[in-house]
C-alpha cells in the first residue's frame, strides 16, 4: 500500500468523487496542479482547493511503451503535456486517439482538450481527450 501525504490523498479522494481539483494560492492567485503545499509563484503556503475548469491545450506528446505488468492491459499509449486554462502544465494520458495517427495529432498541436478521469490499477488518474 502506498503511503500518501494528506494533500495527495485528498486529490485522489476528489478524483474518486469525480472532481478534478487543484490548489489556488490565496495570496497571488496562482494555481498548483497537481497540488503541492507551497505556491511556486510566491512561496505562499495559504492555498485553497478549487475545482479546475477541466480544459487546456495539448502542447506536446510522445508514445510510451509500458514495460511492466500494466502493459498487459494498456501496452502503448500517448502521454502528453497539457497546459491547463488556469496556467499549470502537467503530463497525462491521452484517451481515445489512434496510435497510428500520430502525424495527424502533431499537426493539430496545440490542440484543445478536455480533462477526464481514468481508472488505472486501483486508482483514478487525470487523463484528457481531444475536443472535437
Ligand atoms: Zn502565490
Coordinates of C-alpha atoms and ligand atoms in Angstrom, one line a residue:
X1 CA 0.0 0.0 0.0
X2 CA 1.4 3.4 -1.0
X3 CA 1.6 5.9 1.9
X4 CA 0.4 9.3 0.6
X5 CA 0.8 12.8 2.0
X6 CA -2.5 14.2 3.2
X7 CA -3.0 16.6 0.3
X8 CA -2.1 13.9 -2.2
X9 CA -4.7 11.6 -0.6
X10 CA -7.2 14.4 -0.8
X11 CA -6.5 14.8 -4.5
X12 CA -7.2 11.1 -5.1
X13 CA -10.2 11.2 -2.9
X14 CA -11.6 14.0 -5.0
X15 CA -11.0 12.0 -8.2
X16 CA -13.0 9.1 -6.7
X17 CA -15.8 11.6 -6.3
X18 CA -15.4 12.6 -10.0
X19 CA -13.9 16.0 -9.2
X20 CA -10.6 17.3 -10.7
X21 CA -9.3 19.7 -8.0
X22 CA -6.2 21.9 -7.8
X23 CA -4.9 24.3 -5.2
X24 CA -5.2 28.1 -5.6
X25 CA -2.9 30.5 -3.8
X26 CA -4.9 32.9 -1.7
X27 CA -2.0 35.4 -1.8
X28 CA -1.3 35.7 -5.6
X29 CA -4.0 33.7 -7.2
X30 CA -1.7 31.2 -9.0
X31 CA -2.8 27.6 -9.4
X32 CA -0.9 24.4 -8.4
X33 CA -1.8 21.3 -10.4
X34 CA -1.2 18.6 -9.4
X35 CA -1.4 20.1 -5.9
X36 CA 1.7 21.0 -3.9
X37 CA 1.6 22.7 -0.5
X38 CA 3.7 25.7 -1.4
X39 CA 2.9 28.2 -4.2
X40 CA 5.5 28.1 -6.9
X41 CA 4.9 31.7 -7.8
X42 CA 5.2 33.5 -4.5
X43 CA 6.2 30.8 -2.0
X44 CA 2.9 31.3 -0.1
X45 CA 1.5 28.5 2.0
X46 CA -2.1 29.6 2.2
X47 CA -3.7 27.6 -0.6
X48 CA -7.3 26.5 -1.1
X49 CA -8.9 23.6 -3.0
X50 CA -10.7 24.7 -6.2
X51 CA -12.4 22.7 -8.9
X52 CA -10.4 23.0 -12.2
X53 CA -12.2 24.1 -15.4
X54 CA -11.2 20.8 -17.0
X55 CA -9.9 22.4 -20.2
X56 CA -6.5 23.1 -21.7
X57 CA -4.2 22.6 -24.7
X58 CA -2.1 19.6 -25.6
X59 CA 1.3 21.2 -26.4
X60 CA 3.5 18.1 -26.9
X61 CA 3.2 14.3 -26.7
X62 CA 5.1 11.1 -27.1
X63 CA 4.1 7.4 -27.3
X64 CA 5.0 5.4 -24.3
X65 CA 5.7 1.7 -24.2
X66 CA 4.9 0.4 -20.8
X67 CA 7.3 -2.4 -19.8
X68 CA 5.7 -3.7 -16.6
X69 CA 2.6 -5.7 -15.7
X70 CA 0.4 -2.7 -16.7
X71 CA 1.5 -3.4 -20.3
X72 CA -0.8 -6.4 -20.2
X73 CA -3.7 -4.1 -20.1
X74 CA -2.6 -0.9 -21.8
X75 CA 0.6 -1.5 -23.9
X76 CA 1.4 1.6 -25.9
X77 CA -0.3 4.9 -25.3
X78 CA 0.1 8.6 -25.8
X79 CA 1.5 10.6 -23.0
X80 CA 1.1 14.4 -23.4
X81 CA 2.0 17.7 -21.8
X82 CA -1.2 19.7 -21.2
X83 CA -1.2 23.4 -20.4
X84 CA -4.3 24.0 -18.3
X85 CA -6.6 27.0 -18.9
X86 CA -5.6 28.1 -15.3
X87 CA -1.9 28.1 -16.2
X88 CA -0.1 25.0 -14.9
X89 CA 1.1 22.3 -17.2
X90 CA 1.1 18.6 -16.4
X91 CA 1.7 15.3 -18.0
X92 CA -1.1 12.8 -18.5
X93 CA -2.5 10.0 -20.8
X94 CA -4.4 10.9 -23.9
X95 CA -7.5 8.7 -24.3
X96 CA -9.3 7.6 -27.4
X97 CA -6.9 8.5 -30.2
X98 CA -5.5 6.1 -32.8
X99 CA -1.8 5.3 -32.2
X100 CA -1.3 5.1 -35.9
X101 CA -2.4 8.7 -36.4
X102 CA 0.4 10.5 -34.6
X103 CA 1.2 12.8 -37.5
X104 CA -2.4 14.0 -37.6
X105 CA -2.1 14.6 -33.8
X106 CA 1.2 16.5 -34.3
X107 CA -0.5 18.7 -37.0
X108 CA -3.3 19.6 -34.5
X109 CA -0.9 21.0 -31.9
X110 CA -1.6 23.0 -29.8
X111 CA -4.9 21.0 -29.6
X112 CA -7.8 21.9 -27.4
X113 CA -8.5 19.2 -24.8
X114 CA -10.9 18.3 -22.0
X115 CA -9.7 16.6 -18.9
X116 CA -11.2 13.3 -17.8
X117 CA -10.7 10.7 -15.1
X118 CA -9.3 7.3 -15.9
X119 CA -9.3 4.1 -13.8
X120 CA -5.9 2.6 -13.6
X121 CA -4.8 -0.3 -11.3
X122 CA -7.0 0.6 -8.4
X123 CA -6.5 4.4 -8.7
X124 CA -8.2 7.1 -10.6
X125 CA -5.9 9.4 -12.6
X126 CA -6.4 12.6 -14.6
X127 CA -6.4 11.9 -18.3
X128 CA -7.5 14.0 -21.3
X129 CA -9.3 13.7 -24.6
X130 CA -9.2 15.9 -27.7
X131 CA -12.1 18.3 -28.2
X132 CA -13.9 17.6 -31.5
Ligands
LIG1 ZN1 1.2 32.5 -4.7

